[in-house]
């Protein structure tokens, strides 16, 4: 008979032991921060009735400036409890209401008490807390019988606050996270369940934080993508069309800018996710960002395309050219300024917006901005912003008499008249373009009128060089003879004209025209210019283009 009594007795003892184990608090901790524990216990009467007292413990190293535990899935509308040092041995618990991205405000309606065991000992801050009204608060509620109650935590590293003021100002957090706790495993009959409780070893049910983050990846990704787009790629690729090099706009400028726009759209997408998550959609930073990216997406490629089509069909600039230029410039400026607003919103000095990043952003934006303004003020586009001219690879040339001599006879030419040619910077650009396109160019510079002649074996090369001249915006620019097939003079002029009979002219015998040298030459007088035109066999064509004869 004795075994029949002993077995039920052992079973009863084992049941009481298991019940005791099951009544231990639930604990969770940040995965990215050692030594921080948040524990929750629910009195049996509260669990059975669905309302009543709640116990919780906050335990953290004193190297943290402050640490907070909140009821809710995020800081916005959370019932927060901020713990910081009051002295070297005491702590302050500050009940607050979460306000999203802003500092939590003191909650004067909260009824909480610090229990025995609270304070600072061995470098650890501990708050054993009894809360009388944690079932409902302004902005939310919690069911103590729920198997998935939502909790939110946050913390900041730094020097101790050492204040007993529950409304003390606190700086923005370094990290945050959340957890879901099953309070059905956290029932207790104790009036101070944390007095002898060690969260690192005593908890039967430990829940690790689900979305904790010490260095916020999404804000950093958003900031990098937008910063690279607006302070590096957009302005740098816009500067391409101001440089004295032949660049294919449809093959280089346009596709690279579209890729940059795609990067900006991706950055905006990440930013919108953050704004929605943090309830920041009504802030100026996301609103300005949406406006900038939408305008660039809807209009900038379109007006660029229409200007390119106009240039191919009619030549020169249209209203689309100015719309493309000034829309781009204004959006780059506005986007750069909005980046500064983003740093301010994220909190300069926080992990997602370190002060060094703000300094680097400002320096790069300033340098690129000055370079852009310098190029824009120093002169107009050296290449048309929407021309489809590509860089023509240099053709084989033979050095002769210090110059570069083309190996084939050039067959296409054009003639330009301007008010004057005096700018050495523009002349240098024309010389570089002539070399790049393997053209012969002749200028009458220094006086009125300015005259330009260009000749090449490729019509595209002549057109490219003319485009460079057009975009230098010479005063009274006139393309008096459009790029076309070169026609040499083969007729004898009248008595008032110099003769060109294919044999002699003023003692010079035609040898197929003057040798074509790839590069640029300058003369000072119209007479010298006309003499070279005569040598090249296009004297009558030149006089007609200049309006000297009908």
mmCIF file of N, CA and C in Angstrom, residues 305-383:
data_model
loop_
_atom_site.group_PDB
_atom_site.id
_atom_site.type_symbol
_atom_site.label_atom_id
_atom_site.label_comp_id
_atom_site.label_asym_id
_atom_site.label_seq_id
_atom_site.Cartn_x
_atom_site.Cartn_y
_atom_site.Cartn_z
ATOM 1 N N UNK A 305 14.353 64.847 -74.586
ATOM 2 C CA UNK A 305 14.081 64.172 -75.857
ATOM 3 C C UNK A 305 13.554 65.152 -76.898
ATOM 4 N N UNK A 306 12.620 66.024 -76.496
ATOM 5 C CA UNK A 306 12.048 66.974 -77.454
ATOM 6 C C UNK A 306 13.095 67.974 -77.943
ATOM 7 N N UNK A 307 14.019 68.399 -77.058
ATOM 8 C CA UNK A 307 15.082 69.289 -77.503
ATOM 9 C C UNK A 307 16.012 68.580 -78.481
ATOM 10 N N UNK A 308 16.320 67.329 -78.211
ATOM 11 C CA UNK A 308 17.180 66.569 -79.113
ATOM 12 C C UNK A 308 16.524 66.431 -80.487
ATOM 13 N N UNK A 309 15.231 66.152 -80.494
ATOM 14 C CA UNK A 309 14.521 66.034 -81.771
ATOM 15 C C UNK A 309 14.499 67.367 -82.511
ATOM 16 N N UNK A 310 14.305 68.461 -81.769
ATOM 17 C CA UNK A 310 14.315 69.784 -82.399
ATOM 18 C C UNK A 310 15.678 70.082 -83.012
ATOM 19 N N UNK A 311 16.744 69.734 -82.288
ATOM 20 C CA UNK A 311 18.089 70.003 -82.789
ATOM 21 C C UNK A 311 18.367 69.209 -84.057
ATOM 22 N N UNK A 312 17.958 67.955 -84.085
ATOM 23 C CA UNK A 312 18.186 67.137 -85.269
ATOM 24 C C UNK A 312 17.405 67.656 -86.470
ATOM 25 N N UNK A 313 16.224 68.210 -86.197
ATOM 26 C CA UNK A 313 15.359 68.634 -87.294
ATOM 27 C C UNK A 313 15.628 70.063 -87.747
ATOM 28 N N UNK A 314 15.764 70.992 -86.778
ATOM 29 C CA UNK A 314 15.861 72.407 -87.117
ATOM 30 C C UNK A 314 17.181 73.053 -86.714
ATOM 31 N N UNK A 315 17.927 72.409 -85.810
ATOM 32 C CA UNK A 315 19.157 73.008 -85.319
ATOM 33 C C UNK A 315 18.887 74.039 -84.239
ATOM 34 N N UNK A 316 19.893 74.299 -83.408
ATOM 35 C CA UNK A 316 19.766 75.323 -82.383
ATOM 36 C C UNK A 316 18.928 74.888 -81.197
ATOM 37 N N UNK A 317 18.672 75.854 -80.319
ATOM 38 C CA UNK A 317 17.936 75.579 -79.093
ATOM 39 C C UNK A 317 16.473 75.945 -79.256
ATOM 40 N N UNK A 318 15.649 75.268 -78.468
ATOM 41 C CA UNK A 318 14.231 75.574 -78.395
ATOM 42 C C UNK A 318 13.882 75.812 -76.941
ATOM 43 N N UNK A 319 12.608 76.041 -76.669
ATOM 44 C CA UNK A 319 12.177 76.237 -75.290
ATOM 45 C C UNK A 319 12.449 74.989 -74.458
ATOM 46 N N UNK A 320 12.490 73.824 -75.119
ATOM 47 C CA UNK A 320 12.758 72.588 -74.389
ATOM 48 C C UNK A 320 14.181 72.570 -73.830
ATOM 49 N N UNK A 321 15.122 73.189 -74.535
ATOM 50 C CA UNK A 321 16.504 73.224 -74.048
ATOM 51 C C UNK A 321 16.589 73.965 -72.720
ATOM 52 N N UNK A 322 15.930 75.116 -72.643
ATOM 53 C CA UNK A 322 15.976 75.903 -71.413
ATOM 54 C C UNK A 322 15.175 75.228 -70.298
ATOM 55 N N UNK A 323 14.053 74.595 -70.662
ATOM 56 C CA UNK A 323 13.277 73.871 -69.650
ATOM 57 C C UNK A 323 14.089 72.712 -69.083
ATOM 58 N N UNK A 324 14.778 71.979 -69.963
ATOM 59 C CA UNK A 324 15.592 70.839 -69.526
ATOM 60 C C UNK A 324 16.717 71.310 -68.604
ATOM 61 N N UNK A 325 17.373 72.380 -68.994
ATOM 62 C CA UNK A 325 18.512 72.864 -68.213
ATOM 63 C C UNK A 325 18.080 73.378 -66.849
ATOM 64 N N UNK A 326 17.076 74.244 -66.816
ATOM 65 C CA UNK A 326 16.733 74.889 -65.555
ATOM 66 C C UNK A 326 15.906 73.998 -64.641
ATOM 67 N N UNK A 327 15.139 73.079 -65.201
ATOM 68 C CA UNK A 327 14.467 72.101 -64.348
ATOM 69 C C UNK A 327 15.503 71.219 -63.664
ATOM 70 N N UNK A 328 16.495 70.771 -64.438
ATOM 71 C CA UNK A 328 17.545 69.942 -63.855
ATOM 72 C C UNK A 328 18.317 70.666 -62.772
ATOM 73 N N UNK A 329 18.721 71.898 -63.059
ATOM 74 C CA UNK A 329 19.498 72.661 -62.074
ATOM 75 C C UNK A 329 18.701 72.905 -60.801
ATOM 76 N N UNK A 330 17.445 73.322 -60.959
ATOM 77 C CA UNK A 330 16.642 73.640 -59.772
ATOM 78 C C UNK A 330 16.367 72.398 -58.936
ATOM 79 N N UNK A 331 16.143 71.252 -59.583
ATOM 80 C CA UNK A 331 15.876 70.029 -58.826
ATOM 81 C C UNK A 331 17.136 69.516 -58.127
ATOM 82 N N UNK A 332 18.302 69.689 -58.755
ATOM 83 C CA UNK A 332 19.555 69.302 -58.095
ATOM 84 C C UNK A 332 19.764 70.150 -56.840
ATOM 85 N N UNK A 333 19.535 71.456 -56.962
ATOM 86 C CA UNK A 333 19.703 72.349 -55.811
ATOM 87 C C UNK A 333 18.702 72.001 -54.707
ATOM 88 N N UNK A 334 17.435 71.824 -55.094
ATOM 89 C CA UNK A 334 16.406 71.514 -54.098
ATOM 90 C C UNK A 334 16.660 70.154 -53.455
ATOM 91 N N UNK A 335 17.089 69.181 -54.262
ATOM 92 C CA UNK A 335 17.390 67.861 -53.716
ATOM 93 C C UNK A 335 18.559 67.893 -52.748
ATOM 94 N N UNK A 336 19.572 68.699 -53.059
ATOM 95 C CA UNK A 336 20.728 68.823 -52.167
ATOM 96 C C UNK A 336 20.326 69.461 -50.838
ATOM 97 N N UNK A 337 19.519 70.514 -50.904
ATOM 98 C CA UNK A 337 19.029 71.152 -49.676
ATOM 99 C C UNK A 337 18.180 70.169 -48.868
ATOM 100 N N UNK A 338 17.362 69.394 -49.573
ATOM 101 C CA UNK A 338 16.511 68.428 -48.879
ATOM 102 C C UNK A 338 17.335 67.346 -48.189
ATOM 103 N N UNK A 339 18.516 67.058 -48.734
ATOM 104 C CA UNK A 339 19.406 66.126 -48.049
ATOM 105 C C UNK A 339 19.804 66.642 -46.680
ATOM 106 N N UNK A 340 20.068 67.954 -46.587
ATOM 107 C CA UNK A 340 20.363 68.546 -45.286
ATOM 108 C C UNK A 340 19.186 68.442 -44.332
ATOM 109 N N UNK A 341 17.967 68.624 -44.867
ATOM 110 C CA UNK A 341 16.776 68.457 -44.030
ATOM 111 C C UNK A 341 16.647 67.013 -43.549
ATOM 112 N N UNK A 342 17.076 66.075 -44.396
ATOM 113 C CA UNK A 342 17.043 64.669 -43.995
ATOM 114 C C UNK A 342 17.979 64.386 -42.833
ATOM 115 N N UNK A 343 19.177 64.970 -42.875
ATOM 116 C CA UNK A 343 20.097 64.815 -41.743
ATOM 117 C C UNK A 343 19.474 65.381 -40.467
ATOM 118 N N UNK A 344 18.840 66.534 -40.592
ATOM 119 C CA UNK A 344 18.214 67.155 -39.420
ATOM 120 C C UNK A 344 17.097 66.273 -38.873
ATOM 121 N N UNK A 345 16.316 65.690 -39.773
ATOM 122 C CA UNK A 345 15.208 64.842 -39.342
ATOM 123 C C UNK A 345 15.715 63.580 -38.651
ATOM 124 N N UNK A 346 16.785 62.997 -39.194
ATOM 125 C CA UNK A 346 17.333 61.775 -38.600
ATOM 126 C C UNK A 346 18.046 62.054 -37.283
ATOM 127 N N UNK A 347 18.445 63.300 -37.082
ATOM 128 C CA UNK A 347 19.150 63.654 -35.859
ATOM 129 C C UNK A 347 20.651 63.551 -36.055
ATOM 130 N N UNK A 348 21.296 64.676 -36.331
ATOM 131 C CA UNK A 348 22.736 64.673 -36.584
ATOM 132 C C UNK A 348 23.472 64.181 -35.339
ATOM 133 N N UNK A 349 24.308 63.188 -35.531
ATOM 134 C CA UNK A 349 25.027 62.584 -34.418
ATOM 135 C C UNK A 349 24.518 61.215 -34.049
ATOM 136 N N UNK A 350 23.340 60.845 -34.560
ATOM 137 C CA UNK A 350 22.804 59.514 -34.316
ATOM 138 C C UNK A 350 23.440 58.508 -35.272
ATOM 139 N N UNK A 351 23.303 57.193 -34.992
ATOM 140 C CA UNK A 351 23.942 56.192 -35.850
ATOM 141 C C UNK A 351 23.537 56.292 -37.313
ATOM 142 N N UNK A 352 22.289 56.642 -37.583
ATOM 143 C CA UNK A 352 21.852 56.755 -38.968
ATOM 144 C C UNK A 352 22.279 58.031 -39.642
ATOM 145 N N UNK A 353 22.761 59.004 -38.874
ATOM 146 C CA UNK A 353 23.178 60.293 -39.433
ATOM 147 C C UNK A 353 24.363 60.833 -38.644
ATOM 148 N N UNK A 354 25.509 60.156 -38.713
ATOM 149 C CA UNK A 354 26.677 60.616 -37.948
ATOM 150 C C UNK A 354 27.131 61.996 -38.408
ATOM 151 N N UNK A 355 27.731 62.722 -37.485
ATOM 152 C CA UNK A 355 28.168 64.082 -37.793
ATOM 153 C C UNK A 355 29.196 64.093 -38.917
ATOM 154 N N UNK A 356 30.049 63.072 -38.968
ATOM 155 C CA UNK A 356 31.056 62.999 -40.031
ATOM 156 C C UNK A 356 30.405 62.888 -41.401
ATOM 157 N N UNK A 357 29.280 62.166 -41.479
ATOM 158 C CA UNK A 357 28.578 62.045 -42.758
ATOM 159 C C UNK A 357 28.009 63.388 -43.192
ATOM 160 N N UNK A 358 27.477 64.149 -42.246
ATOM 161 C CA UNK A 358 26.942 65.474 -42.570
ATOM 162 C C UNK A 358 28.050 66.397 -43.055
ATOM 163 N N UNK A 359 29.214 66.332 -42.423
ATOM 164 C CA UNK A 359 30.342 67.172 -42.842
ATOM 165 C C UNK A 359 30.793 66.792 -44.247
ATOM 166 N N UNK A 360 30.930 65.478 -44.497
ATOM 167 C CA UNK A 360 31.345 65.017 -45.825
ATOM 168 C C UNK A 360 30.324 65.426 -46.883
ATOM 169 N N UNK A 361 29.049 65.286 -46.562
ATOM 170 C CA UNK A 361 27.980 65.670 -47.493
ATOM 171 C C UNK A 361 28.091 67.153 -47.850
ATOM 172 N N UNK A 362 28.302 67.985 -46.846
ATOM 173 C CA UNK A 362 28.375 69.428 -47.075
ATOM 174 C C UNK A 362 29.587 69.794 -47.925
ATOM 175 N N UNK A 363 30.731 69.169 -47.632
ATOM 176 C CA UNK A 363 31.952 69.488 -48.387
ATOM 177 C C UNK A 363 31.810 69.072 -49.846
ATOM 178 N N UNK A 364 31.345 67.847 -50.075
ATOM 179 C CA UNK A 364 31.205 67.367 -51.454
ATOM 180 C C UNK A 364 30.189 68.208 -52.219
ATOM 181 N N UNK A 365 29.064 68.511 -51.581
ATOM 182 C CA UNK A 365 28.054 69.334 -52.242
ATOM 183 C C UNK A 365 28.609 70.713 -52.576
ATOM 184 N N UNK A 366 29.393 71.283 -51.665
ATOM 185 C CA UNK A 366 29.975 72.597 -51.919
ATOM 186 C C UNK A 366 30.974 72.587 -53.057
ATOM 187 N N UNK A 367 31.861 71.582 -53.069
ATOM 188 C CA UNK A 367 32.878 71.498 -54.122
ATOM 189 C C UNK A 367 32.234 71.284 -55.486
ATOM 190 N N UNK A 368 31.307 70.324 -55.563
ATOM 191 C CA UNK A 368 30.641 70.054 -56.841
ATOM 192 C C UNK A 368 29.826 71.262 -57.286
ATOM 193 N N UNK A 369 29.164 71.920 -56.336
ATOM 194 C CA UNK A 369 28.385 73.106 -56.684
ATOM 195 C C UNK A 369 29.247 74.226 -57.230
ATOM 196 N N UNK A 370 30.408 74.467 -56.603
ATOM 197 C CA UNK A 370 31.309 75.511 -57.094
ATOM 198 C C UNK A 370 31.858 75.163 -58.472
ATOM 199 N N UNK A 371 32.185 73.884 -58.682
ATOM 200 C CA UNK A 371 32.674 73.461 -59.996
ATOM 201 C C UNK A 371 31.611 73.670 -61.062
ATOM 202 N N UNK A 372 30.381 73.344 -60.724
ATOM 203 C CA UNK A 372 29.290 73.504 -61.684
ATOM 204 C C UNK A 372 29.059 74.982 -61.999
ATOM 205 N N UNK A 373 29.028 75.811 -60.950
ATOM 206 C CA UNK A 373 28.819 77.239 -61.170
ATOM 207 C C UNK A 373 29.979 77.843 -61.955
ATOM 208 N N UNK A 374 31.206 77.377 -61.666
ATOM 209 C CA UNK A 374 32.361 77.892 -62.379
ATOM 210 C C UNK A 374 32.316 77.578 -63.855
ATOM 211 N N UNK A 375 31.957 76.350 -64.195
ATOM 212 C CA UNK A 375 31.875 75.974 -65.603
ATOM 213 C C UNK A 375 30.738 76.707 -66.299
ATOM 214 N N UNK A 376 29.608 76.846 -65.592
ATOM 215 C CA UNK A 376 28.457 77.515 -66.204
ATOM 216 C C UNK A 376 28.737 78.989 -66.430
ATOM 217 N N UNK A 377 29.410 79.637 -65.453
ATOM 218 C CA UNK A 377 29.688 81.064 -65.581
ATOM 219 C C UNK A 377 30.843 81.333 -66.526
ATOM 220 N N UNK A 378 31.767 80.369 -66.628
ATOM 221 C CA UNK A 378 32.944 80.580 -67.454
ATOM 222 C C UNK A 378 32.677 80.490 -68.927
ATOM 223 N N UNK A 379 31.574 79.941 -69.316
ATOM 224 C CA UNK A 379 31.278 79.834 -70.735
ATOM 225 C C UNK A 379 30.140 78.889 -70.975
ATOM 226 N N UNK A 380 29.560 78.915 -72.148
ATOM 227 C CA UNK A 380 28.442 78.057 -72.480
ATOM 228 C C UNK A 380 28.898 76.652 -72.791
ATOM 229 N N UNK A 381 27.951 75.837 -73.177
ATOM 230 C CA UNK A 381 28.262 74.458 -73.508
ATOM 231 C C UNK A 381 29.278 74.403 -74.635
ATOM 232 N N UNK A 382 30.284 73.595 -74.473
ATOM 233 C CA UNK A 382 31.218 73.376 -75.558
ATOM 234 C C UNK A 382 30.652 72.391 -76.567
ATOM 235 N N UNK A 383 29.704 71.621 -76.133
ATOM 236 C CA UNK A 383 28.974 70.741 -77.034
ATOM 237 C C UNK A 383 27.506 70.953 -76.790
#
